[in-house]
XYZ file of C-alpha atoms in Angstrom:
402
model
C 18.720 -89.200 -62.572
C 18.538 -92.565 -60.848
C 16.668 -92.260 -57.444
C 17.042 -95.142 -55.916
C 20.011 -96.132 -54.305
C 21.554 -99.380 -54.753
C 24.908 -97.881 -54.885
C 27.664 -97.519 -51.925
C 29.179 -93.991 -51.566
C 32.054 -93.164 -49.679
C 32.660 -89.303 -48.783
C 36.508 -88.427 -47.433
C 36.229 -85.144 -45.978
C 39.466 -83.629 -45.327
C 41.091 -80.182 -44.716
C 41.948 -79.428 -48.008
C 39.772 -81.483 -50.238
C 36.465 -82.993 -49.911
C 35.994 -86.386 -52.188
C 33.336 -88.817 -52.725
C 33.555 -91.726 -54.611
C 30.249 -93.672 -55.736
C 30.505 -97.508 -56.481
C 27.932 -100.187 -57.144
C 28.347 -104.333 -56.825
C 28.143 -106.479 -59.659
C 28.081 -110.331 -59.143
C 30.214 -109.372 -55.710
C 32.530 -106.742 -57.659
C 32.456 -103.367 -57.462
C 32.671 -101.588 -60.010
C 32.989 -97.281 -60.284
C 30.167 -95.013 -60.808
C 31.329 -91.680 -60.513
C 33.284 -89.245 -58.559
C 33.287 -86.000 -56.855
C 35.935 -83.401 -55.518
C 35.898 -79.877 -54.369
C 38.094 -77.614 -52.337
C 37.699 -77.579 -48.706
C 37.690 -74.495 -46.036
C 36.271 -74.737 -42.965
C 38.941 -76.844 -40.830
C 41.420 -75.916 -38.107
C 43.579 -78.487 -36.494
C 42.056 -81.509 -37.985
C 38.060 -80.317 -36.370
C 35.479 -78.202 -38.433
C 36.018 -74.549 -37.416
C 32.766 -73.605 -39.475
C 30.203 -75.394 -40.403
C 28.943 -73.388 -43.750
C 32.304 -73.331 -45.426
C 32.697 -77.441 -44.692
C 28.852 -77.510 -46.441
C 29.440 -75.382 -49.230
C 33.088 -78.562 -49.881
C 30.190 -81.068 -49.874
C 27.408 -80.001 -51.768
C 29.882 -79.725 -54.735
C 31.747 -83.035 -54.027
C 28.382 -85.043 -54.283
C 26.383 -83.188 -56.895
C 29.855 -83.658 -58.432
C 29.849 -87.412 -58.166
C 25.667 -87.210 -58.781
C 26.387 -85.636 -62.034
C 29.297 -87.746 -63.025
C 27.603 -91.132 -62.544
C 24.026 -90.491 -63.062
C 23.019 -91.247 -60.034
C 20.980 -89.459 -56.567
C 22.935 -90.241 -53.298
C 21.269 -90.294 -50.069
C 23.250 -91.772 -47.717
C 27.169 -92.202 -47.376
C 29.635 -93.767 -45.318
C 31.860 -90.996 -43.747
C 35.295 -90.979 -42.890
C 36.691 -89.265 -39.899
C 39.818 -88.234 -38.436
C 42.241 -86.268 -36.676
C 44.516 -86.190 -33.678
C 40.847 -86.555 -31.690
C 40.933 -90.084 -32.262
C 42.685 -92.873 -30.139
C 42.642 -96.628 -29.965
C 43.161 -98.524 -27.044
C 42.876 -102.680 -25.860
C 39.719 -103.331 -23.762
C 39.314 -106.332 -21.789
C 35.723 -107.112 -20.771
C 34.055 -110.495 -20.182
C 30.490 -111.910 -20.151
C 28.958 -114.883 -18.055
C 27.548 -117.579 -19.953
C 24.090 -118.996 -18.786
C 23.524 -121.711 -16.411
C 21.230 -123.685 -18.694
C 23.516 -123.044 -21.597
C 26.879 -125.007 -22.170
C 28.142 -123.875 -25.623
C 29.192 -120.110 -26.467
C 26.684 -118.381 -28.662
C 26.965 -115.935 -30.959
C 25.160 -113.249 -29.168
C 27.655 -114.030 -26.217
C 29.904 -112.927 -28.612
C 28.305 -110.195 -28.971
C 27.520 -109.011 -26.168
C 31.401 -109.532 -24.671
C 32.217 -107.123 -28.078
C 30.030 -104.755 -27.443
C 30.790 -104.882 -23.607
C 34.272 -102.991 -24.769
C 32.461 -99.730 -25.609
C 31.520 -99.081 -22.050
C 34.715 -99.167 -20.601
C 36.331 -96.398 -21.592
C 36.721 -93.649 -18.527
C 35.097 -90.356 -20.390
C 31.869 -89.418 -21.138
C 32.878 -87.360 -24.264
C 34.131 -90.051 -26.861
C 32.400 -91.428 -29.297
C 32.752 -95.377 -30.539
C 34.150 -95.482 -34.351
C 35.043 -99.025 -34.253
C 34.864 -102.069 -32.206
C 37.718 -104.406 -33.459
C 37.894 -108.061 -31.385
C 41.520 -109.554 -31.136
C 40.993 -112.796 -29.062
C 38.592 -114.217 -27.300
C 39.217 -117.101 -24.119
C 37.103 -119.258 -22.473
C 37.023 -119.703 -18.887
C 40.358 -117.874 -19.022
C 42.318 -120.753 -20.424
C 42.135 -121.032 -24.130
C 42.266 -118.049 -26.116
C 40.296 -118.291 -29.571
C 39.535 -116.315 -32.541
C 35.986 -118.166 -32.955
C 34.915 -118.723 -29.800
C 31.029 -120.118 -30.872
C 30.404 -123.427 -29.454
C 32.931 -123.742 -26.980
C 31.451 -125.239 -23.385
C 32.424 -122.866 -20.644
C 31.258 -120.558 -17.722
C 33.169 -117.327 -18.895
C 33.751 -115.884 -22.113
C 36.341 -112.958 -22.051
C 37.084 -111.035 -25.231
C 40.427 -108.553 -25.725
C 38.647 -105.936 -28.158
C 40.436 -102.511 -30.213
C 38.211 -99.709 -29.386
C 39.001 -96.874 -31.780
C 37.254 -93.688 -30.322
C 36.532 -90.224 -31.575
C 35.776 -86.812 -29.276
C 32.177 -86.559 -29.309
C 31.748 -83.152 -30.405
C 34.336 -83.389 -33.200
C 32.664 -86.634 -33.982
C 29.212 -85.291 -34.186
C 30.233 -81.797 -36.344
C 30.906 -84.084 -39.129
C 27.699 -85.683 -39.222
C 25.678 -82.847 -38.709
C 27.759 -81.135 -41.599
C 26.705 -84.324 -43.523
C 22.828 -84.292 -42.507
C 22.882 -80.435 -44.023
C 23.835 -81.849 -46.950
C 20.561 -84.033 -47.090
C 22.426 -86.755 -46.618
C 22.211 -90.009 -44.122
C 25.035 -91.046 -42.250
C 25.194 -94.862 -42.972
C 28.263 -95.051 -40.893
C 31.529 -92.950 -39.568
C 35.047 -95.049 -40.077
C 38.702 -94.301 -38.720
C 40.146 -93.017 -41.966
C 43.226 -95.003 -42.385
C 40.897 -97.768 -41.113
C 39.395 -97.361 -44.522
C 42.147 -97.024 -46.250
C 43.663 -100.199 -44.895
C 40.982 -101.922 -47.218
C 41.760 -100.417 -50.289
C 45.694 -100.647 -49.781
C 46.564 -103.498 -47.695
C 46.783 -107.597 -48.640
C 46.199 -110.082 -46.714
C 49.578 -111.062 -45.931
C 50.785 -107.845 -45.007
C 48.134 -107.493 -41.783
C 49.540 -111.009 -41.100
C 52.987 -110.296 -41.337
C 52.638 -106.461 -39.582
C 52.285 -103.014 -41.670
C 51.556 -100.057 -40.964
C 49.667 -97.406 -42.849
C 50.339 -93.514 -42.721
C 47.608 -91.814 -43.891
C 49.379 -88.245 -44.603
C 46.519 -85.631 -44.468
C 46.329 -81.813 -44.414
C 45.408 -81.388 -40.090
C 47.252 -84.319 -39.205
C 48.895 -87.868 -39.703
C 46.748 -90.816 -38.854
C 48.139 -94.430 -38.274
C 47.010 -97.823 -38.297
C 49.225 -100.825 -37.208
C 48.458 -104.647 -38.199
C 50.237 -107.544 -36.653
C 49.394 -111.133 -36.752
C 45.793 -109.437 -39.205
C 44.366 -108.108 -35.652
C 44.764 -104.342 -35.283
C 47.468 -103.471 -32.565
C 47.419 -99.570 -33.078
C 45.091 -96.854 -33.887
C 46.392 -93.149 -33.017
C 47.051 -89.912 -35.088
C 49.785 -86.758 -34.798
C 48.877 -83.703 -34.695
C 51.398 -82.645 -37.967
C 50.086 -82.416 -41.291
C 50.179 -81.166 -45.043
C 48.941 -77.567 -43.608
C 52.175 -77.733 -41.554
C 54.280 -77.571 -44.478
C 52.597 -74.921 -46.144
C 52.967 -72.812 -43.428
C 56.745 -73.494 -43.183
C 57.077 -72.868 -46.532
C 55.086 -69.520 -46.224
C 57.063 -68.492 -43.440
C 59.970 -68.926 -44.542
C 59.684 -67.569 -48.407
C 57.375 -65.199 -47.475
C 54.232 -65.984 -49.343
C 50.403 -67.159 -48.609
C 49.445 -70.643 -47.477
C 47.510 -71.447 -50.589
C 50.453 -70.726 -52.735
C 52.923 -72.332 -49.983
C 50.883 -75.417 -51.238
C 51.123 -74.769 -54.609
C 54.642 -74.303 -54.965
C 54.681 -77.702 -52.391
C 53.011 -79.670 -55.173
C 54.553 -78.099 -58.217
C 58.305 -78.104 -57.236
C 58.612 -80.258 -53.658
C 60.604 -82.871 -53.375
C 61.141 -84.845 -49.517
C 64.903 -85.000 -50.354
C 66.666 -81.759 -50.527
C 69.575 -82.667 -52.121
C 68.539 -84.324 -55.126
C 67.604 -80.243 -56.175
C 70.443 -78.404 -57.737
C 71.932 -75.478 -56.002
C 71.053 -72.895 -59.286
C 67.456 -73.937 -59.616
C 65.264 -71.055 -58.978
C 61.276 -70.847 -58.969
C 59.287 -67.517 -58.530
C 57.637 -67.234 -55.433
C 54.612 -64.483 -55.278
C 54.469 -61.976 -52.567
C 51.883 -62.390 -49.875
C 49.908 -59.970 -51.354
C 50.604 -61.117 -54.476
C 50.916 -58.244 -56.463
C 54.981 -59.340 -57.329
C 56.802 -62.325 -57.304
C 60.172 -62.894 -56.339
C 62.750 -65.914 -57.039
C 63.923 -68.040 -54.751
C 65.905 -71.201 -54.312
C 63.933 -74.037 -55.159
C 66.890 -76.436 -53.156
C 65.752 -73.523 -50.129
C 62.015 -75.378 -50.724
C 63.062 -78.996 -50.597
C 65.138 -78.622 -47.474
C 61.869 -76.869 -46.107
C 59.893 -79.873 -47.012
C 62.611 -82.117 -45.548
C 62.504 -81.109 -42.432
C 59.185 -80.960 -41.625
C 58.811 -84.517 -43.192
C 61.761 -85.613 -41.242
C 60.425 -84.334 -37.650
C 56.889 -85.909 -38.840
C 58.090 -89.877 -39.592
C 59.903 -89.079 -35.981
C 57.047 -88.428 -34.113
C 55.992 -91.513 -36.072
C 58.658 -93.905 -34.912
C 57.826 -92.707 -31.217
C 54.356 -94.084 -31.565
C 55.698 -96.937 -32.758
C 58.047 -97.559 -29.980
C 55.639 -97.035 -27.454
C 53.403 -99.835 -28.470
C 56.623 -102.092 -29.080
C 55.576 -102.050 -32.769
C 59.115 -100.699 -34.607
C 61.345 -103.511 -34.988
C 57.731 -106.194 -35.907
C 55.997 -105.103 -38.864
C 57.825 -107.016 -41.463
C 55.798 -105.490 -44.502
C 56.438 -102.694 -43.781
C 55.093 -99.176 -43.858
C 52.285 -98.002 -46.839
C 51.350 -94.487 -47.253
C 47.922 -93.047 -48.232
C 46.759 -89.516 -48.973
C 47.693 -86.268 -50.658
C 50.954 -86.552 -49.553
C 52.475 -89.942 -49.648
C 52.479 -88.930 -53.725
C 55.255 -86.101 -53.315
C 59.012 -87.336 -54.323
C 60.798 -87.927 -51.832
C 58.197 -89.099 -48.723
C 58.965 -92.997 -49.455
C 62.723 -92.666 -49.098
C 62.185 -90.053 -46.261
C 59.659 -92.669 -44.450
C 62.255 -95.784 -45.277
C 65.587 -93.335 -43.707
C 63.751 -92.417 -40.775
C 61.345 -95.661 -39.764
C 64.128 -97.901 -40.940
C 60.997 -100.075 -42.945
C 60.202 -100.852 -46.260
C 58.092 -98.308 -47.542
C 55.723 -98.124 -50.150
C 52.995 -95.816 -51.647
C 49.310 -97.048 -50.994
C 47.210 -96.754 -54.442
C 43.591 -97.790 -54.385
C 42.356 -100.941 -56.454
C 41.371 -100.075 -60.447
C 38.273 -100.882 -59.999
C 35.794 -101.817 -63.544
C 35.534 -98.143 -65.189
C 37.660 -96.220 -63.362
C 39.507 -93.044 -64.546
C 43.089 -92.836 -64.437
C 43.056 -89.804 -62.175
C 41.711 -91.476 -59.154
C 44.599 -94.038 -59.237
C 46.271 -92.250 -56.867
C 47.038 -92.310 -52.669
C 44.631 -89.427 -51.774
C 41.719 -91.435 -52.798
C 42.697 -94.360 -51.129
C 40.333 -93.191 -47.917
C 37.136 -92.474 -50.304
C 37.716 -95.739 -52.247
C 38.154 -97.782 -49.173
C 34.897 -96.196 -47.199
C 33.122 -97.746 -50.505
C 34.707 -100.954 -49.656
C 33.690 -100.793 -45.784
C 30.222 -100.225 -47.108
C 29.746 -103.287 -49.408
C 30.880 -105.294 -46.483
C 28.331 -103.845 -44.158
C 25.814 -104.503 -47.398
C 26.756 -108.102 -47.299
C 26.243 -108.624 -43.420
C 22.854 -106.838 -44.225
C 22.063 -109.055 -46.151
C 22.732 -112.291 -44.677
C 20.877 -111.170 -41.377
C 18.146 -110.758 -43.819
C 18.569 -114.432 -45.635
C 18.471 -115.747 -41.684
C 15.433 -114.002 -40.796
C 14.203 -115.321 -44.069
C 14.877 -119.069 -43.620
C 13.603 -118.501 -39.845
C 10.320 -117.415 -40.801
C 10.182 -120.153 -43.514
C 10.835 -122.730 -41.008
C 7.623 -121.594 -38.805
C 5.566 -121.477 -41.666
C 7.006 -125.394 -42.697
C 5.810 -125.959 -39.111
């Protein structure tokens, strides 16, 4: 097995699966390498409830994807999520120096990273640091503010935050693994750059990245972000309303979910039946599979409500022209787009990942949209790696010329 890592990896760890997805770049493609999923336990309300069981969903994810592509993996980027995390507009600002007249780039900088100190608590954790606009001496607002004359620079920055101790159980869960934490991304973040073109960020779009502890959002408008939040309502939700209500476990709540659900009750036939087992399991008993649907409806209705309220809190419902785009386990049941479309009153579509070079046809689907775009997140930290190093490079060159 390969050692040495010149490939990206990406590692989604949710609360019912665990996937990582290994790429490598080719002349500036990527191009698949292998994959890895596994069962997860070890989650309560979108936060790691136990440590072991989270472990045990990782070690087989990645010697999974180790196995499948041939390859050791070291170090990852991570996703994280969960109704922890919040986004909210910073505006900071930064004096230029006296001797200086033009706006540098570690002005730039340094108004950016200004952002991350100003939120009020102690116990959050930066995820990302997003800049919207910049303006110099508060008169012209810019998106490249770098050699502008001025006094002031201020900068209007999206600061996308995660609660420390959720924040840090991931990556500890991570370094048990033997693994490096190359970075930790806003899941639907990630997603966004697997699913989303251009246009749609410019026109406004949403993505919905449906997970098992909770929903998690990301808004575009004019390509700047304009929301980051999460819901508290998730894929375990409707397992449990299905196992409430028909009287069986959670795991096969889920089961019968993904075998026989459909978003849209009435497109089931009133004499359609399905066996449900018994808690215990030892029997099974049948049951209406319309009585299912209408289960699922409901909960998928009151979730794309909740939805809509975000949405009309940040004035956000009546902008995003492209739409809505869902990503993860769930945005592939029938029904959700039509469900999503009814309720939001947007076009809706389902988010697939790019085929990338050697692909198999079983990842080409929404719930590894988050992996697949954590890979993509990666190269382009690789590639501003890489030019730092090309500057320090030509710098040094330069002396030596000298």
């Amino acid at each position: 097995m390969d050692k040495k890592q010149d490939h990206i990896v990406g590692l989604d760890l949710g609360s019912d699966w665990t996937r990582c997805f290994v790429g490598v770049e080719e002349n500036s493609r990527l191009r698949f390498v292998g994959s890895g999923c596994a069962r997860a336990d070890g989650w309560s309300k979108g936060v790691i409830s136990d440590q072991d069981s989270v472990l045990s969903s990782v070690d087989q994810a990645v010697q999974q994807a180790e196995e499948s592509g041939g390859r050791s993996i070291e170090s990852v980027v991570v996703g994280v999520g969960g109704s922890h995390v919040v986004g909210n507009t910073s505006h900071t600002y930064v004096s230029l120096p006296e001797e200086e007249n033009d706006v540098r780039a570690q002005d730039v900088k340094a108004a950016v990273e200004a952002a991350a100190r100003t939120s009020p608590s102690t116990d959050r954790t930066v995820l990302q640091l997003i800049p919207l606009a910049f303006a110099v001496d508060q008169q012209t607002v810019l998106q490249n503010p770098v050699g502008i004359a001025g006094r002031r620079l201020d900068a209007h920055v999206h600061v996308i935050t995660a609660q420390t101790q959720a924040h840090n159980n991931v990556c500890t869960v991570v370094n048990r693994a033997s693994l490096v934490v190359q970075e930790t991304v806003f899941e639907p973040f990630a997603a966004a750059q697997a699913v989303l073109e251009e246009r749609e960020r410019e026109m406004g779009v949403v993505v919905i990245d449906l997970g098992a502890g909770s929903t998690d959002l990301l808004a575009y408008l004019d390509n700047q972000v304009r929301l980051a939040s999460s819901i508290p309502v998730g894929g375990g939700h409707f397992s449990s309303d299905v196992a409430t209500v028909l009287k069986t476990s959670k795991k096969e709540a889920a089961s019968l979910i993904e075998q026989y659900g459909c978003a849209i009750a009435e497109q089931t036939p009133h004499n359609v039946t399905i066996e449900v087992p018994s808690i215990t399991g030892e029997y099974s008993e049948p049951q209406s599979r319309r009585l299912l649907n209408q289960i699922i409806e409901a909960r998928a209705r009151e979730t794309f409500e909740l939805i809509a309220t975000e949405l009309r809190h940040t004035r956000l419902e009546d902008r995003l022209i492209a739409g809505v785009v869902l990503t993860g386990g769930l945005a592939g049941l029938s029904g959700m787009c039509d469900i999503a479309e009814e309720v939001l009153g947007m076009t809706t579509r389902i988010g697939l990942p790019p085929r990338l070079a050697g692909m198999p046809d079983a990842l080409d689907h929404p719930a590894w949209a988050t992996s697949i775009g954590l890979v993509l997140y990666g190269q382009r930290l690789q590639v501003k790696k890489q030019r730092k190093r090309d500057r320090l490079t030509d710098w040094l060159k330069s002396l030596i010329e000298s």
